[in-house]
Amino acid sequence: MIGQIYPQVTHSYRFELNKDMNFSSAHYIPDARAGACARIHGHTYFLNLTIAGNELDDLGFLVNFSELKKLIHARFDHQLLNELPEVEGLIPSTEKMAELIYTIVQAYLDGLDNQPTCLQVFLRETPTSYVVYRGAL
């Protein structure tokens, strides 16, 4: 992931951090219109989270990187996404997974005293396809 270039989000926060990580998961889109994606198949997803804020915590962090990794990697790595409680009722397309990741991360950030915000989720499904999700800006 070194050398990745991600779309930039214009903002006026004093601090911005980006955290890269990956997780390997399988999924399927339960509809014949999805073509080959209607069958179970796996991806190594590459994820970049863009988080911003004006205040740091008592350790000097906007947010602890290891906590972000726990939120996502521990939850989704080596899983069949369709079977996870968090995905129940969703079609686990890359778009919907990016939105779900945003929701999970923002819920965690909302509990922090320094109140950072998730500006962007960049989720790469294959070398040639990715999704950018931004919450209400």
PDB file of C-alpha atoms in Angstrom:
ATOM      1  CA  MET A   1       0.000   0.000   0.000  1.00  0.00           C
ATOM      2  CA  ILE A   2       2.982   2.298   0.153  1.00  0.00           C
ATOM      3  CA  GLY A   3       2.654   5.011  -2.436  1.00  0.00           C
ATOM      4  CA  GLN A   4      -1.134   4.920  -2.578  1.00  0.00           C
ATOM      5  CA  ILE A   5      -2.767   8.184  -3.512  1.00  0.00           C
ATOM      6  CA  TYR A   6      -6.229   8.759  -2.096  1.00  0.00           C
ATOM      7  CA  PRO A   7      -8.831  11.372  -2.989  1.00  0.00           C
ATOM      8  CA  GLN A   8      -8.514  14.380  -0.703  1.00  0.00           C
ATOM      9  CA  VAL A   9     -11.334  15.759   1.397  1.00  0.00           C
ATOM     10  CA  THR A  10     -11.389  19.530   1.788  1.00  0.00           C
ATOM     11  CA  HIS A  11     -11.824  20.456   5.448  1.00  0.00           C
ATOM     12  CA  SER A  12     -10.765  23.013   8.004  1.00  0.00           C
ATOM     13  CA  TYR A  13      -9.696  20.672  10.816  1.00  0.00           C
ATOM     14  CA  ARG A  14      -6.235  21.176  12.276  1.00  0.00           C
ATOM     15  CA  PHE A  15      -5.316  17.476  12.229  1.00  0.00           C
ATOM     16  CA  GLU A  16      -5.898  14.758   9.654  1.00  0.00           C
ATOM     17  CA  LEU A  17      -4.710  11.205   9.880  1.00  0.00           C
ATOM     18  CA  ASN A  18      -4.938   8.380   7.394  1.00  0.00           C
ATOM     19  CA  LYS A  19      -4.780   4.745   8.427  1.00  0.00           C
ATOM     20  CA  ASP A  20      -4.177   2.010   5.861  1.00  0.00           C
ATOM     21  CA  MET A  21      -5.015  -1.615   6.580  1.00  0.00           C
ATOM     22  CA  ASN A  22      -6.196  -4.702   4.772  1.00  0.00           C
ATOM     23  CA  PHE A  23      -8.463  -7.612   5.515  1.00  0.00           C
ATOM     24  CA  SER A  24      -9.298 -10.753   3.583  1.00  0.00           C
ATOM     25  CA  SER A  25     -12.952 -11.704   3.350  1.00  0.00           C
ATOM     26  CA  ALA A  26     -15.329 -13.611   1.146  1.00  0.00           C
ATOM     27  CA  HIS A  27     -18.779 -12.533   0.061  1.00  0.00           C
ATOM     28  CA  TYR A  28     -21.419 -13.012  -2.572  1.00  0.00           C
ATOM     29  CA  ILE A  29     -24.152 -10.850  -3.998  1.00  0.00           C
ATOM     30  CA  PRO A  30     -27.339 -12.942  -3.759  1.00  0.00           C
ATOM     31  CA  ASP A  31     -28.809 -11.989  -7.107  1.00  0.00           C
ATOM     32  CA  ALA A  32     -28.326 -13.525 -10.561  1.00  0.00           C
ATOM     33  CA  ARG A  33     -27.843 -10.022 -12.008  1.00  0.00           C
ATOM     34  CA  ALA A  34     -24.528  -9.878 -10.129  1.00  0.00           C
ATOM     35  CA  GLY A  35     -23.045 -12.386 -12.584  1.00  0.00           C
ATOM     36  CA  ALA A  36     -19.929 -14.104 -11.236  1.00  0.00           C
ATOM     37  CA  CYS A  37     -20.283 -12.130  -7.995  1.00  0.00           C
ATOM     38  CA  ALA A  38     -23.393 -14.178  -7.198  1.00  0.00           C
ATOM     39  CA  ARG A  39     -21.029 -17.004  -6.228  1.00  0.00           C
ATOM     40  CA  ILE A  40     -18.919 -16.972  -3.077  1.00  0.00           C
ATOM     41  CA  HIS A  41     -15.533 -15.435  -3.797  1.00  0.00           C
ATOM     42  CA  GLY A  42     -12.841 -13.703  -1.783  1.00  0.00           C
ATOM     43  CA  HIS A  43     -10.944 -10.436  -1.826  1.00  0.00           C
ATOM     44  CA  THR A  44      -8.088  -8.871   0.011  1.00  0.00           C
ATOM     45  CA  TYR A  45      -9.651  -5.515   0.684  1.00  0.00           C
ATOM     46  CA  PHE A  46      -7.359  -2.511   1.099  1.00  0.00           C
ATOM     47  CA  LEU A  47      -8.808   0.160   3.327  1.00  0.00           C
ATOM     48  CA  ASN A  48      -7.827   3.742   4.041  1.00  0.00           C
ATOM     49  CA  LEU A  49      -9.599   5.723   6.750  1.00  0.00           C
ATOM     50  CA  THR A  50      -9.335   9.514   6.767  1.00  0.00           C
ATOM     51  CA  ILE A  51     -10.044  10.951  10.213  1.00  0.00           C
ATOM     52  CA  ALA A  52      -9.817  14.590  11.245  1.00  0.00           C
ATOM     53  CA  GLY A  53     -10.292  16.772  14.287  1.00  0.00           C
ATOM     54  CA  ASN A  54      -9.093  19.813  16.140  1.00  0.00           C
ATOM     55  CA  GLU A  55      -8.126  18.263  19.478  1.00  0.00           C
ATOM     56  CA  LEU A  56      -5.732  15.489  20.464  1.00  0.00           C
ATOM     57  CA  ASP A  57      -6.269  13.048  23.320  1.00  0.00           C
ATOM     58  CA  ASP A  58      -4.096  12.907  26.442  1.00  0.00           C
ATOM     59  CA  LEU A  59      -1.553  10.704  24.600  1.00  0.00           C
ATOM     60  CA  GLY A  60      -1.204  13.248  21.805  1.00  0.00           C
ATOM     61  CA  PHE A  61      -3.232  11.154  19.353  1.00  0.00           C
ATOM     62  CA  LEU A  62      -6.155  12.191  17.227  1.00  0.00           C
ATOM     63  CA  VAL A  63      -7.139   8.526  17.469  1.00  0.00           C
ATOM     64  CA  ASN A  64      -5.110   5.453  18.357  1.00  0.00           C
ATOM     65  CA  PHE A  65      -4.257   3.531  15.176  1.00  0.00           C
ATOM     66  CA  SER A  66      -4.416   0.186  16.968  1.00  0.00           C
ATOM     67  CA  GLU A  67      -8.020   0.821  18.014  1.00  0.00           C
ATOM     68  CA  LEU A  68      -9.001   1.505  14.416  1.00  0.00           C
ATOM     69  CA  LYS A  69      -7.407  -1.749  13.316  1.00  0.00           C
ATOM     70  CA  LYS A  70      -9.257  -3.673  16.028  1.00  0.00           C
ATOM     71  CA  LEU A  71     -12.573  -2.184  14.900  1.00  0.00           C
ATOM     72  CA  ILE A  72     -12.178  -3.419  11.334  1.00  0.00           C
ATOM     73  CA  HIS A  73      -9.560  -6.130  11.019  1.00  0.00           C
ATOM     74  CA  ALA A  74     -10.720  -8.158  14.014  1.00  0.00           C
ATOM     75  CA  ARG A  75     -14.310  -7.943  12.796  1.00  0.00           C
ATOM     76  CA  PHE A  76     -13.961  -8.674   9.064  1.00  0.00           C
ATOM     77  CA  ASP A  77     -10.689 -10.538   8.434  1.00  0.00           C
ATOM     78  CA  HIS A  78     -11.117 -14.155   7.270  1.00  0.00           C
ATOM     79  CA  GLN A  79     -14.895 -13.985   7.410  1.00  0.00           C
ATOM     80  CA  LEU A  80     -17.754 -14.695   5.045  1.00  0.00           C
ATOM     81  CA  LEU A  81     -19.263 -11.223   5.165  1.00  0.00           C
ATOM     82  CA  ASN A  82     -22.788 -12.411   4.355  1.00  0.00           C
ATOM     83  CA  GLU A  83     -22.861 -14.369   7.642  1.00  0.00           C
ATOM     84  CA  LEU A  84     -21.857 -11.545   9.982  1.00  0.00           C
ATOM     85  CA  PRO A  85     -24.494  -9.968  12.251  1.00  0.00           C
ATOM     86  CA  GLU A  86     -23.358  -6.476  11.177  1.00  0.00           C
ATOM     87  CA  VAL A  87     -24.094  -7.358   7.548  1.00  0.00           C
ATOM     88  CA  GLU A  88     -27.497  -8.928   8.186  1.00  0.00           C
ATOM     89  CA  GLY A  89     -30.012  -7.339   5.845  1.00  0.00           C
ATOM     90  CA  LEU A  90     -27.304  -5.789   3.640  1.00  0.00           C
ATOM     91  CA  ILE A  91     -26.008  -6.913   0.301  1.00  0.00           C
ATOM     92  CA  PRO A  92     -22.246  -6.847   0.973  1.00  0.00           C
ATOM     93  CA  SER A  93     -21.225  -4.883  -2.097  1.00  0.00           C
ATOM     94  CA  THR A  94     -18.085  -2.817  -1.752  1.00  0.00           C
ATOM     95  CA  GLU A  95     -20.249   0.301  -1.595  1.00  0.00           C
ATOM     96  CA  LYS A  96     -22.334  -1.046   1.286  1.00  0.00           C
ATOM     97  CA  MET A  97     -19.231  -2.322   3.091  1.00  0.00           C
ATOM     98  CA  ALA A  98     -17.601   1.110   2.834  1.00  0.00           C
ATOM     99  CA  GLU A  99     -20.736   2.666   4.319  1.00  0.00           C
ATOM    100  CA  LEU A 100     -20.840   0.053   7.106  1.00  0.00           C
ATOM    101  CA  ILE A 101     -17.171   0.630   7.939  1.00  0.00           C
ATOM    102  CA  TYR A 102     -17.836   4.366   8.127  1.00  0.00           C
ATOM    103  CA  THR A 103     -20.740   3.761  10.514  1.00  0.00           C
ATOM    104  CA  ILE A 104     -18.655   1.496  12.764  1.00  0.00           C
ATOM    105  CA  VAL A 105     -15.699   3.895  12.863  1.00  0.00           C
ATOM    106  CA  GLN A 106     -17.814   7.013  13.421  1.00  0.00           C
ATOM    107  CA  ALA A 107     -19.722   5.339  16.270  1.00  0.00           C
ATOM    108  CA  TYR A 108     -16.374   4.623  17.955  1.00  0.00           C
ATOM    109  CA  LEU A 109     -15.114   8.174  17.359  1.00  0.00           C
ATOM    110  CA  ASP A 110     -18.323   9.635  18.801  1.00  0.00           C
ATOM    111  CA  GLY A 111     -17.358   8.078  22.143  1.00  0.00           C
ATOM    112  CA  LEU A 112     -13.980   9.816  22.315  1.00  0.00           C
ATOM    113  CA  ASP A 113     -13.565  12.982  24.392  1.00  0.00           C
ATOM    114  CA  ASN A 114     -11.675  14.824  21.618  1.00  0.00           C
ATOM    115  CA  GLN A 115     -14.492  14.134  19.104  1.00  0.00           C
ATOM    116  CA  PRO A 116     -12.633  13.352  15.857  1.00  0.00           C
ATOM    117  CA  THR A 117     -14.696  12.618  12.759  1.00  0.00           C
ATOM    118  CA  CYS A 118     -14.360  10.111   9.952  1.00  0.00           C
ATOM    119  CA  LEU A 119     -14.188  12.084   6.728  1.00  0.00           C
ATOM    120  CA  GLN A 120     -13.675   9.296   4.226  1.00  0.00           C
ATOM    121  CA  VAL A 121     -13.543   5.546   3.761  1.00  0.00           C
ATOM    122  CA  PHE A 122     -11.569   4.374   0.741  1.00  0.00           C
ATOM    123  CA  LEU A 123     -12.135   0.653   0.128  1.00  0.00           C
ATOM    124  CA  ARG A 124     -10.309  -1.133  -2.685  1.00  0.00           C
ATOM    125  CA  GLU A 125     -11.859  -4.460  -3.657  1.00  0.00           C
ATOM    126  CA  THR A 126      -9.585  -5.339  -6.580  1.00  0.00           C
ATOM    127  CA  PRO A 127      -6.553  -3.706  -8.177  1.00  0.00           C
ATOM    128  CA  THR A 128      -8.905  -1.934 -10.591  1.00  0.00           C
ATOM    129  CA  SER A 129     -11.966  -1.140  -8.473  1.00  0.00           C
ATOM    130  CA  TYR A 130     -12.535   0.863  -5.322  1.00  0.00           C
ATOM    131  CA  VAL A 131     -15.201   2.864  -3.540  1.00  0.00           C
ATOM    132  CA  VAL A 132     -14.966   6.163  -1.685  1.00  0.00           C
ATOM    133  CA  TYR A 133     -17.624   6.767   0.949  1.00  0.00           C
ATOM    134  CA  ARG A 134     -18.047  10.030   2.812  1.00  0.00           C
ATOM    135  CA  GLY A 135     -20.637  10.651   5.470  1.00  0.00           C
ATOM    136  CA  ALA A 136     -22.666  13.830   5.504  1.00  0.00           C
ATOM    137  CA  LEU A 137     -20.135  16.615   5.057  1.00  0.00           C
TER     138      LEU A 137
END
